[in-house]
XYZ file of C-alpha atoms in Angstrom:
354
model
C 49.604 124.267 -48.183
C 52.524 126.050 -47.067
C 50.792 129.174 -45.155
C 49.338 126.826 -43.515
C 52.266 125.032 -42.576
C 54.132 127.669 -41.268
C 51.395 128.381 -39.117
C 50.930 125.393 -37.856
C 54.472 125.329 -37.868
C 54.846 128.305 -35.527
C 51.799 127.328 -33.444
C 53.431 123.802 -32.091
C 56.741 126.279 -31.087
C 54.670 128.584 -29.597
C 53.266 125.007 -27.634
C 56.607 123.840 -26.873
C 57.319 127.301 -25.113
C 54.375 126.968 -23.167
C 55.436 123.744 -22.208
C 58.383 124.364 -21.271
C 57.355 127.506 -19.090
C 54.803 125.711 -17.379
C 57.315 122.218 -16.869
C 59.869 124.837 -15.413
C 56.866 126.920 -12.696
C 58.751 124.965 -9.890
C 61.451 126.648 -10.799
C 59.653 130.472 -9.517
C 58.096 129.270 -6.718
C 61.859 128.073 -6.268
C 63.641 131.403 -6.330
C 61.168 133.247 -4.448
C 61.973 130.111 -1.576
C 66.132 130.845 -1.776
C 64.512 134.445 -1.266
C 62.405 133.881 1.425
C 65.455 132.000 4.104
C 67.953 134.307 2.652
C 65.663 137.510 3.830
C 66.876 139.138 0.803
C 63.763 141.382 1.297
C 64.903 142.237 4.884
C 68.213 143.157 3.840
C 67.082 145.646 1.354
C 64.246 146.989 3.204
C 66.897 147.053 6.430
C 68.518 149.523 4.235
C 65.307 151.760 3.303
C 66.103 152.053 -0.057
C 67.395 150.020 -2.819
C 70.888 148.525 -2.382
C 73.972 146.570 -4.492
C 74.544 142.442 -4.462
C 78.079 143.048 -2.433
C 75.493 144.784 0.478
C 72.632 141.967 -0.563
C 75.792 139.808 0.433
C 76.646 140.708 3.396
C 73.654 141.083 5.116
C 72.859 137.273 4.478
C 74.203 134.727 7.166
C 76.827 133.370 5.811
C 80.790 133.606 6.264
C 81.400 133.510 2.294
C 77.763 133.757 0.098
C 78.250 133.096 -3.837
C 77.612 136.616 -4.795
C 77.290 135.243 -8.534
C 74.855 132.503 -7.620
C 72.572 135.191 -5.832
C 73.037 137.564 -9.038
C 71.483 134.660 -11.025
C 68.468 134.413 -9.089
C 68.376 137.793 -8.510
C 67.831 137.772 -11.663
C 65.242 135.662 -12.131
C 62.510 137.756 -9.898
C 63.758 140.834 -11.163
C 62.230 139.048 -14.679
C 59.092 138.012 -12.710
C 58.637 141.408 -11.105
C 59.240 140.095 -7.494
C 62.614 143.202 -7.267
C 63.945 145.661 -9.372
C 67.127 146.331 -10.665
C 68.013 149.125 -11.314
C 71.581 150.317 -13.479
C 73.507 153.039 -12.579
C 74.147 155.737 -15.529
C 77.571 156.693 -13.699
C 78.941 152.674 -14.085
C 78.110 152.054 -11.037
C 77.075 148.910 -9.101
C 73.458 148.150 -10.028
C 71.234 148.505 -7.057
C 68.887 146.317 -5.782
C 64.431 147.447 -4.616
C 61.193 146.218 -3.455
C 58.358 146.356 -5.355
C 54.459 145.669 -4.279
C 55.166 141.790 -4.724
C 58.429 141.350 -1.996
C 56.763 143.313 0.513
C 55.327 140.079 0.448
C 57.733 138.320 1.906
C 58.815 140.887 4.910
C 59.220 137.908 7.583
C 58.914 140.396 9.869
C 56.648 142.337 8.980
C 53.061 142.670 10.152
C 51.507 141.320 6.732
C 53.601 138.396 4.883
C 53.430 135.608 2.646
C 56.982 134.139 4.185
C 55.767 131.771 6.098
C 53.225 129.893 3.348
C 55.318 130.160 0.946
C 57.412 128.269 3.388
C 55.222 125.614 3.401
C 53.770 124.793 0.344
C 57.491 124.337 -0.966
C 58.054 122.463 2.004
C 58.581 118.422 1.548
C 56.951 117.403 3.729
C 54.106 119.341 1.324
C 55.533 118.327 -1.930
C 55.196 115.566 -2.111
C 51.621 114.809 -2.195
C 51.593 116.519 -5.727
C 53.421 113.454 -6.703
C 50.567 111.822 -5.692
C 48.115 113.000 -8.172
C 47.442 110.724 -10.756
C 47.339 107.509 -8.557
C 44.315 109.854 -7.538
C 42.679 109.832 -10.553
C 43.325 106.149 -10.895
C 42.948 104.555 -7.367
C 40.975 107.824 -5.131
C 41.640 108.188 -2.074
C 43.473 110.872 -0.336
C 47.373 112.362 -1.649
C 49.229 113.110 1.181
C 47.530 109.344 2.751
C 49.660 108.050 -0.183
C 52.615 110.043 0.410
C 53.196 109.808 3.877
C 50.605 106.527 5.371
C 48.615 109.105 7.338
C 46.803 112.011 6.440
C 46.884 115.359 7.649
C 46.231 115.938 11.221
C 47.538 112.575 11.926
C 50.874 113.339 10.723
C 50.682 116.717 12.349
C 49.570 115.349 16.165
C 53.041 113.531 15.729
C 55.288 116.029 13.767
C 56.403 118.759 16.422
C 58.172 120.507 13.114
C 55.194 119.926 10.707
C 52.970 121.112 12.796
C 54.357 124.419 13.350
C 55.173 125.010 9.848
C 51.796 124.817 9.715
C 50.265 127.210 12.231
C 52.416 129.578 11.160
C 51.095 129.401 7.707
C 48.086 128.940 8.849
C 48.408 132.451 11.097
C 49.956 134.251 8.218
C 47.526 133.757 6.344
C 44.494 135.012 8.867
C 45.874 137.771 9.269
C 45.224 139.217 5.380
C 42.555 137.720 5.028
C 40.914 138.937 8.761
C 42.077 142.667 7.740
C 40.261 142.204 4.593
C 37.115 140.625 5.855
C 36.990 143.703 8.965
C 37.308 145.769 5.942
C 34.704 144.919 3.938
C 32.058 143.291 5.997
C 31.474 146.077 8.554
C 27.702 146.022 7.755
C 27.145 142.247 8.138
C 28.214 142.243 11.996
C 26.350 145.604 12.622
C 23.222 143.129 13.523
C 24.886 140.792 15.124
C 24.404 140.531 18.975
C 26.580 136.934 19.287
C 28.676 135.338 17.056
C 30.128 131.636 17.155
C 33.663 130.356 15.283
C 33.022 127.237 14.120
C 36.477 125.899 14.302
C 37.844 128.526 15.642
C 41.201 127.715 16.861
C 43.167 128.967 19.749
C 40.319 132.236 19.671
C 42.419 135.236 17.608
C 39.780 135.603 14.888
C 36.926 135.660 16.989
C 38.847 138.599 19.353
C 39.583 140.689 16.494
C 36.338 140.559 15.479
C 34.970 141.753 18.694
C 38.199 144.293 19.141
C 36.141 146.058 15.888
C 32.515 145.270 16.770
C 33.176 145.541 20.825
C 28.982 144.854 20.746
C 29.300 141.309 19.843
C 29.303 138.799 22.795
C 31.821 136.166 21.377
C 32.172 132.252 21.142
C 35.574 130.492 20.139
C 34.048 126.883 18.780
C 36.279 123.988 18.803
C 37.655 120.600 19.107
C 38.331 120.818 23.479
C 42.302 120.203 23.346
C 42.185 123.280 21.044
C 40.658 125.429 23.285
C 42.054 124.114 26.485
C 45.584 126.036 25.188
C 43.761 129.120 23.799
C 44.344 131.977 25.731
C 41.516 134.769 26.857
C 40.358 137.290 24.996
C 38.084 140.252 26.378
C 34.423 139.443 24.844
C 35.126 135.748 23.615
C 34.181 132.600 25.533
C 35.675 129.356 24.937
C 34.035 126.540 24.526
C 34.828 122.808 23.428
C 33.054 120.640 21.301
C 32.744 118.693 17.887
C 31.300 120.287 14.672
C 29.640 117.508 13.485
C 27.619 116.990 16.692
C 26.379 120.261 18.243
C 27.231 124.249 17.385
C 26.708 126.788 20.277
C 23.794 128.782 20.414
C 24.370 132.026 18.875
C 22.281 134.462 16.792
C 24.849 133.745 13.204
C 27.675 131.029 12.884
C 30.975 132.297 11.375
C 33.185 130.176 9.746
C 36.657 131.105 7.661
C 38.428 128.456 5.262
C 36.886 125.655 7.236
C 34.203 124.050 4.757
C 36.483 123.946 1.755
C 38.148 120.664 4.224
C 35.419 118.385 3.841
C 33.301 116.726 0.993
C 29.225 117.952 0.331
C 27.729 115.943 2.835
C 30.149 116.381 5.883
C 29.052 120.384 4.823
C 25.724 119.054 4.693
C 26.318 117.990 8.385
C 28.331 121.382 9.253
C 25.557 123.421 7.680
C 22.645 121.732 9.724
C 23.503 121.612 12.716
C 24.667 125.536 12.364
C 20.319 126.224 11.480
C 19.768 124.696 14.720
C 22.484 126.883 16.380
C 20.356 130.200 15.189
C 17.275 131.859 15.027
C 14.806 131.261 12.487
C 13.436 134.188 10.727
C 16.742 136.349 12.016
C 19.502 133.827 12.104
C 21.765 133.467 9.519
C 26.018 131.977 8.266
C 29.092 133.953 7.553
C 31.131 131.666 5.034
C 34.350 132.938 4.316
C 35.833 130.549 1.393
C 36.756 130.380 -2.420
C 33.804 130.544 -4.757
C 35.644 129.328 -8.058
C 35.676 130.834 -11.137
C 36.491 128.827 -13.826
C 36.439 131.227 -17.299
C 37.195 134.563 -14.762
C 39.717 136.912 -15.343
C 39.253 138.723 -11.885
C 43.598 138.947 -10.319
C 42.251 136.004 -8.043
C 40.225 133.546 -10.492
C 43.697 131.198 -11.585
C 44.545 130.940 -7.844
C 41.631 129.922 -7.330
C 41.912 126.441 -9.747
C 45.460 125.850 -7.966
C 43.664 125.882 -4.538
C 41.378 123.122 -5.245
C 44.171 121.450 -6.725
C 46.000 121.992 -3.158
C 42.423 120.414 -2.111
C 43.303 117.210 -2.946
C 46.832 117.390 -2.384
C 46.852 118.615 1.569
C 42.962 117.645 2.674
C 40.859 114.529 3.840
C 38.499 115.269 0.467
C 38.173 118.696 0.765
C 38.356 120.290 -2.366
C 36.839 124.767 -3.111
C 33.029 125.106 -4.984
C 31.628 127.033 -7.248
C 28.255 129.080 -6.742
C 26.077 126.556 -8.196
C 28.127 123.986 -6.117
C 28.015 126.022 -3.158
C 24.302 126.437 -3.953
C 23.472 123.321 -3.980
C 25.374 122.035 -0.623
C 23.894 125.512 1.075
C 20.297 124.486 0.012
C 20.663 120.808 1.324
C 22.087 121.948 5.037
C 19.045 123.976 5.392
C 19.997 127.339 4.199
C 18.023 127.970 0.283
C 18.766 131.939 0.207
C 22.088 133.547 0.221
C 24.309 135.824 -1.791
C 28.047 136.536 -2.240
C 30.059 139.703 -0.602
C 33.788 140.634 -2.520
C 36.092 141.762 0.128
C 39.589 141.717 -0.873
C 41.386 138.650 -0.636
C 41.536 135.190 -2.781
C 38.037 134.242 -0.661
C 34.678 135.759 -0.265
C 32.088 135.916 1.804
C 28.585 133.963 1.339
C 25.635 135.209 3.771
C 23.224 132.188 3.845
C 19.604 132.369 5.575
C 17.929 129.600 6.976
C 14.809 131.048 5.148
């Protein structure tokens, strides 16, 4: 019994440590937000080498930064391997440098997660998370419970919110598109015309056409969205409603569109996609998460978190497992599909009408 009690006690203490760690995971996120707001990664990067706390402080936009507070924030971020700290053998000040992780916090870099980090940690976006238990008890939309209206309506009346959201979506689109262009070269090779459903102002389609000049690109979104779209070589803009009709093309491209919608709406979109493409040679190219609930891949934990993000921030959307995708695709008229891995959080799902 004594051995069992010792084992149980040790397990209970470990359980306590685990819950405390999970309880304060928000502090990791807030420390990252602090680093982005202070542009710490950019300050270190501008020197071209590791620098001291005093040098970091001198680059912060403040007449009197609190170096003691900065040191404590950096201590946590070093522990989390966001930055690296190198003590000097001669007793000089510790030098702080970048890691592969902190390079994603550079605000002046082409590939950056800084805008998304600022969005996800903004009070507007954090508020719906406090409504998760209400969603379990009552159903409904978390964002609407927190703000009195759904996210798209909120964005339409709040320019600051809209900018934060659009900046975040733009930053994620950049590195996702890089992964798609490099990991799906052959997939675009046999496509003569391609319509991007929900393509916004056309930047994604412009990248695809730039990398595949043989493609006639069609950027398709709501009329009030495409009316502000700039001109891109090889791309035409068409306004409309994907729930009513989709422009005809050899293939349909959709990136992070279907996760915003429930199964019934996704089936409607897919049925319209099938009408838009050739019966025998057409295909739909879907860029979305494919959840692996028991997976050990580098993005599998994040995928499950993103599914909760959809509860917090969407209007009924969700991330899906392969079985859930199979069901939606079959009901939408696409009985055959294959999943292609790319170096990104998402995968490419190629779906065929026969």
